[in-house]
PDB file of C-alpha atoms in Angstrom:
ATOM      1  CA  MET A   1       0.000   0.000   0.000  1.00  0.00           C
ATOM      2  CA  VAL A   2       2.812   2.405   0.763  1.00  0.00           C
ATOM      3  CA  LEU A   3       4.337   1.673  -2.631  1.00  0.00           C
ATOM      4  CA  GLY A   4       1.022   2.554  -4.274  1.00  0.00           C
ATOM      5  CA  VAL A   5       0.883   5.867  -2.447  1.00  0.00           C
ATOM      6  CA  LEU A   6       4.437   6.760  -3.415  1.00  0.00           C
ATOM      7  CA  THR A   7       3.880   5.793  -7.018  1.00  0.00           C
ATOM      8  CA  GLY A   8       0.640   7.765  -7.104  1.00  0.00           C
ATOM      9  CA  CYS A   9       2.497  10.890  -5.986  1.00  0.00           C
ATOM     10  CA  SER A  10       5.279  10.712  -8.562  1.00  0.00           C
ATOM     11  CA  PRO A  11       5.070  13.416 -11.228  1.00  0.00           C
ATOM     12  CA  GLU A  12       4.575  12.502 -14.847  1.00  0.00           C
ATOM     13  CA  TYR A  13       6.709  14.265 -17.418  1.00  0.00           C
ATOM     14  CA  ASP A  14       6.240  14.341 -21.146  1.00  0.00           C
ATOM     15  CA  ALA A  15       9.072  13.779 -23.620  1.00  0.00           C
ATOM     16  CA  ALA A  16       9.654  17.507 -24.216  1.00  0.00           C
ATOM     17  CA  GLU A  17      10.049  18.184 -20.485  1.00  0.00           C
ATOM     18  CA  LEU A  18      12.496  15.304 -20.115  1.00  0.00           C
ATOM     19  CA  GLU A  19      14.492  16.481 -23.132  1.00  0.00           C
ATOM     20  CA  TYR A  20      14.624  20.031 -21.734  1.00  0.00           C
ATOM     21  CA  ALA A  21      15.769  18.755 -18.321  1.00  0.00           C
ATOM     22  CA  GLY A  22      18.512  16.716 -19.980  1.00  0.00           C
ATOM     23  CA  ASP A  23      19.675  19.688 -22.046  1.00  0.00           C
ATOM     24  CA  TYR A  24      19.560  21.978 -19.025  1.00  0.00           C
ATOM     25  CA  SER A  25      21.701  19.639 -16.930  1.00  0.00           C
ATOM     26  CA  SER A  26      24.246  18.926 -19.682  1.00  0.00           C
ATOM     27  CA  HIS A  27      25.048  22.522 -20.683  1.00  0.00           C
ATOM     28  CA  PRO A  28      26.621  25.410 -18.764  1.00  0.00           C
ATOM     29  CA  PRO A  29      24.014  27.719 -17.228  1.00  0.00           C
ATOM     30  CA  LEU A  30      22.955  30.714 -19.291  1.00  0.00           C
ATOM     31  CA  ALA A  31      23.452  34.030 -17.500  1.00  0.00           C
ATOM     32  CA  VAL A  32      20.580  36.443 -18.124  1.00  0.00           C
ATOM     33  CA  VAL A  33      20.407  40.239 -18.221  1.00  0.00           C
ATOM     34  CA  GLY A  34      17.150  42.050 -18.925  1.00  0.00           C
ATOM     35  CA  TYR A  35      13.619  40.758 -18.898  1.00  0.00           C
ATOM     36  CA  PRO A  36      12.884  37.652 -20.941  1.00  0.00           C
ATOM     37  CA  SER A  37       9.508  36.010 -21.021  1.00  0.00           C
ATOM     38  CA  THR A  38       9.388  32.287 -20.317  1.00  0.00           C
ATOM     39  CA  GLY A  39       9.114  31.630 -24.066  1.00  0.00           C
ATOM     40  CA  THR A  40      11.927  33.957 -25.162  1.00  0.00           C
ATOM     41  CA  LEU A  41      14.247  32.536 -22.505  1.00  0.00           C
ATOM     42  CA  GLU A  42      13.516  28.933 -23.474  1.00  0.00           C
ATOM     43  CA  ILE A  43      14.056  29.487 -27.207  1.00  0.00           C
ATOM     44  CA  THR A  44      17.273  31.409 -26.521  1.00  0.00           C
ATOM     45  CA  GLN A  45      18.577  28.527 -24.406  1.00  0.00           C
ATOM     46  CA  GLN A  46      17.707  26.147 -27.244  1.00  0.00           C
ATOM     47  CA  VAL A  47      19.659  28.284 -29.739  1.00  0.00           C
ATOM     48  CA  VAL A  48      22.773  28.362 -27.543  1.00  0.00           C
ATOM     49  CA  TRP A  49      22.565  24.621 -26.808  1.00  0.00           C
ATOM     50  CA  ARG A  50      22.099  23.638 -30.461  1.00  0.00           C
ATOM     51  CA  ILE A  51      25.007  25.847 -31.552  1.00  0.00           C
ATOM     52  CA  ALA A  52      27.202  24.302 -28.835  1.00  0.00           C
ATOM     53  CA  ASP A  53      26.115  20.793 -29.819  1.00  0.00           C
ATOM     54  CA  GLY A  54      26.737  21.440 -33.533  1.00  0.00           C
ATOM     55  CA  LYS A  55      23.239  20.274 -34.484  1.00  0.00           C
ATOM     56  CA  ALA A  56      22.456  22.319 -37.600  1.00  0.00           C
ATOM     57  CA  GLY A  57      19.220  20.528 -38.477  1.00  0.00           C
ATOM     58  CA  VAL A  58      17.837  20.848 -34.972  1.00  0.00           C
ATOM     59  CA  LEU A  59      18.924  24.511 -34.799  1.00  0.00           C
ATOM     60  CA  ALA A  60      17.316  25.238 -38.182  1.00  0.00           C
ATOM     61  CA  ALA A  61      14.062  23.721 -36.891  1.00  0.00           C
ATOM     62  CA  LEU A  62      13.911  26.598 -34.380  1.00  0.00           C
ATOM     63  CA  THR A  63      13.189  29.035 -37.203  1.00  0.00           C
ATOM     64  CA  ALA A  64      10.205  31.300 -36.700  1.00  0.00           C
ATOM     65  CA  ASP A  65       9.207  30.928 -40.349  1.00  0.00           C
ATOM     66  CA  GLU A  66       8.898  27.438 -41.830  1.00  0.00           C
ATOM     67  CA  GLU A  67       8.790  28.907 -45.351  1.00  0.00           C
ATOM     68  CA  GLU A  68      12.410  30.000 -44.996  1.00  0.00           C
ATOM     69  CA  ARG A  69      13.752  26.494 -44.290  1.00  0.00           C
ATOM     70  CA  ALA A  70      16.631  26.733 -46.838  1.00  0.00           C
ATOM     71  CA  ASP A  71      17.883  30.014 -45.336  1.00  0.00           C
ATOM     72  CA  ALA A  72      17.437  28.603 -41.829  1.00  0.00           C
ATOM     73  CA  GLN A  73      19.594  25.560 -42.614  1.00  0.00           C
ATOM     74  CA  LYS A  74      22.411  27.664 -44.088  1.00  0.00           C
ATOM     75  CA  THR A  75      22.101  30.166 -41.221  1.00  0.00           C
ATOM     76  CA  ALA A  76      22.338  27.348 -38.673  1.00  0.00           C
ATOM     77  CA  GLU A  77      25.473  26.042 -40.376  1.00  0.00           C
ATOM     78  CA  ASN A  78      26.981  29.557 -40.321  1.00  0.00           C
ATOM     79  CA  TRP A  79      26.162  30.087 -36.647  1.00  0.00           C
ATOM     80  CA  ILE A  80      27.672  26.735 -35.674  1.00  0.00           C
ATOM     81  CA  ALA A  81      30.842  27.345 -37.714  1.00  0.00           C
ATOM     82  CA  ALA A  82      31.305  30.790 -36.194  1.00  0.00           C
ATOM     83  CA  PHE A  83      30.071  30.391 -32.610  1.00  0.00           C
ATOM     84  CA  ARG A  84      30.236  26.727 -31.570  1.00  0.00           C
ATOM     85  CA  LYS A  85      33.326  27.041 -29.393  1.00  0.00           C
ATOM     86  CA  GLY A  86      31.994  30.094 -27.534  1.00  0.00           C
ATOM     87  CA  ALA A  87      28.482  28.671 -27.125  1.00  0.00           C
ATOM     88  CA  GLY A  88      29.940  25.691 -25.274  1.00  0.00           C
ATOM     89  CA  GLY A  89      31.275  27.916 -22.494  1.00  0.00           C
ATOM     90  CA  LYS A  90      29.973  30.800 -20.410  1.00  0.00           C
ATOM     91  CA  VAL A  91      27.262  32.753 -22.248  1.00  0.00           C
ATOM     92  CA  THR A  92      25.296  35.795 -21.153  1.00  0.00           C
ATOM     93  CA  ALA A  93      22.037  36.535 -22.953  1.00  0.00           C
ATOM     94  CA  GLU A  94      20.841  40.115 -22.730  1.00  0.00           C
ATOM     95  CA  PHE A  95      17.150  40.503 -23.485  1.00  0.00           C
ATOM     96  CA  TYR A  96      16.253  43.930 -24.819  1.00  0.00           C
ATOM     97  CA  ASP A  97      12.956  45.683 -24.296  1.00  0.00           C
ATOM     98  CA  GLU A  98       9.723  43.887 -23.433  1.00  0.00           C
ATOM     99  CA  GLY A  99       9.271  40.286 -24.559  1.00  0.00           C
ATOM    100  CA  SER A 100       5.565  39.646 -24.989  1.00  0.00           C
ATOM    101  CA  TYR A 101       5.615  39.942 -28.787  1.00  0.00           C
ATOM    102  CA  ARG A 102       9.249  39.748 -29.905  1.00  0.00           C
ATOM    103  CA  GLN A 103      12.620  40.382 -28.410  1.00  0.00           C
ATOM    104  CA  THR A 104      16.120  41.297 -29.471  1.00  0.00           C
ATOM    105  CA  VAL A 105      18.634  39.115 -27.659  1.00  0.00           C
ATOM    106  CA  VAL A 106      22.378  39.691 -27.614  1.00  0.00           C
ATOM    107  CA  LEU A 107      24.526  36.683 -26.787  1.00  0.00           C
ATOM    108  CA  TYR A 108      27.899  37.369 -25.197  1.00  0.00           C
ATOM    109  CA  LEU A 109      30.180  34.347 -25.637  1.00  0.00           C
ATOM    110  CA  HIS A 110      32.735  34.965 -22.913  1.00  0.00           C
ATOM    111  CA  ASP A 111      35.301  32.255 -23.758  1.00  0.00           C
ATOM    112  CA  THR A 112      35.816  33.599 -27.287  1.00  0.00           C
ATOM    113  CA  GLY A 113      34.860  37.260 -26.790  1.00  0.00           C
ATOM    114  CA  GLN A 114      32.263  36.991 -29.563  1.00  0.00           C
ATOM    115  CA  ILE A 115      28.903  38.734 -29.685  1.00  0.00           C
ATOM    116  CA  LYS A 116      25.845  37.443 -31.577  1.00  0.00           C
ATOM    117  CA  GLN A 117      22.506  39.220 -31.927  1.00  0.00           C
ATOM    118  CA  ILE A 118      19.379  37.155 -32.529  1.00  0.00           C
ATOM    119  CA  TYR A 119      15.698  38.009 -32.887  1.00  0.00           C
ATOM    120  CA  VAL A 120      13.155  35.904 -31.040  1.00  0.00           C
ATOM    121  CA  LEU A 121       9.540  36.119 -32.148  1.00  0.00           C
ATOM    122  CA  PRO A 122       6.328  34.107 -32.258  1.00  0.00           C
ATOM    123  CA  ALA A 123       6.653  31.179 -34.623  1.00  0.00           C
ATOM    124  CA  SER A 124       4.499  30.783 -37.710  1.00  0.00           C
ATOM    125  CA  ALA A 125       1.526  28.467 -37.439  1.00  0.00           C
ATOM    126  CA  ASN A 126       3.443  25.612 -39.094  1.00  0.00           C
ATOM    127  CA  ALA A 127       6.634  26.002 -37.028  1.00  0.00           C
ATOM    128  CA  ARG A 128       7.461  24.689 -33.561  1.00  0.00           C
ATOM    129  CA  ASP A 129       5.230  25.676 -30.670  1.00  0.00           C
ATOM    130  CA  GLY A 130       5.245  29.219 -29.395  1.00  0.00           C
ATOM    131  CA  TRP A 131       8.500  30.962 -30.184  1.00  0.00           C
ATOM    132  CA  GLY A 132      11.063  30.840 -32.948  1.00  0.00           C
ATOM    133  CA  VAL A 133      14.178  32.614 -34.134  1.00  0.00           C
ATOM    134  CA  TYR A 134      14.726  34.810 -37.169  1.00  0.00           C
ATOM    135  CA  MET A 135      17.134  32.744 -39.267  1.00  0.00           C
ATOM    136  CA  ARG A 136      17.788  34.531 -42.552  1.00  0.00           C
ATOM    137  CA  GLU A 137      21.552  34.968 -42.458  1.00  0.00           C
ATOM    138  CA  PRO A 138      22.777  32.628 -45.230  1.00  0.00           C
ATOM    139  CA  ASP A 139      25.874  34.796 -45.823  1.00  0.00           C
ATOM    140  CA  PRO A 140      28.619  34.013 -43.251  1.00  0.00           C
ATOM    141  CA  ALA A 141      29.611  37.695 -43.081  1.00  0.00           C
ATOM    142  CA  GLU A 142      26.047  38.646 -42.195  1.00  0.00           C
ATOM    143  CA  ALA A 143      25.835  35.865 -39.608  1.00  0.00           C
ATOM    144  CA  THR A 144      28.883  37.190 -37.748  1.00  0.00           C
ATOM    145  CA  ALA A 145      28.320  40.945 -38.151  1.00  0.00           C
ATOM    146  CA  VAL A 146      27.820  42.961 -34.961  1.00  0.00           C
ATOM    147  CA  ALA A 147      25.473  45.960 -35.199  1.00  0.00           C
ATOM    148  CA  PRO A 148      27.101  49.243 -34.111  1.00  0.00           C
ATOM    149  CA  TRP A 149      24.546  49.872 -31.338  1.00  0.00           C
ATOM    150  CA  ILE A 150      25.427  46.675 -29.450  1.00  0.00           C
ATOM    151  CA  PRO A 151      27.544  47.350 -26.357  1.00  0.00           C
ATOM    152  CA  LYS A 152      30.753  45.416 -25.713  1.00  0.00           C
ATOM    153  CA  LYS A 153      29.514  44.253 -22.298  1.00  0.00           C
ATOM    154  CA  PRO A 154      26.071  43.108 -21.115  1.00  0.00           C
ATOM    155  CA  GLY A 155      23.954  45.663 -19.285  1.00  0.00           C
ATOM    156  CA  GLU A 156      25.588  48.833 -20.624  1.00  0.00           C
ATOM    157  CA  LEU A 157      22.346  50.097 -22.205  1.00  0.00           C
ATOM    158  CA  GLY A 158      20.052  48.966 -19.419  1.00  0.00           C
ATOM    159  CA  SER A 159      18.545  46.303 -21.711  1.00  0.00           C
ATOM    160  CA  THR A 160      16.776  48.952 -23.765  1.00  0.00           C
ATOM    161  CA  VAL A 161      17.327  49.386 -27.494  1.00  0.00           C
ATOM    162  CA  ILE A 162      18.110  53.003 -28.248  1.00  0.00           C
ATOM    163  CA  PRO A 163      16.528  54.006 -31.585  1.00  0.00           C
TER     164      PRO A 163
END
């Protein structure tokens, strides 16, 4: 009877929750600056993890727009080639502005000194649930370019994009 009570109290997890828990425990923690929503934080973690793991197909599947699958695949390959080493170490994600609709996120890859800006937004109806990433950077130079407004260190602008 005691065994039945203990078994009845155990939580049930679905496959996605178990996968997330495994990813979370097998990657360095993501430092956060700014104000992400639950969805923008989760998709940003997924981007960093997939870059670190070198999984281009899985990273490309995080695209916000399923119709741009070819660009997303090439973009994923570019991001992995350029940022894989840094994504495997300490990373700070700075979330700019308010994240209920879309959010600019700047990734600071501390081990390599690299900076990568991504855009997180609601996914198209055919894409993965909830949130996705803008992935139209098929040119390696575009994928590694740093916009002039981005500060060299997290927090310098107070997590607000200055127009």
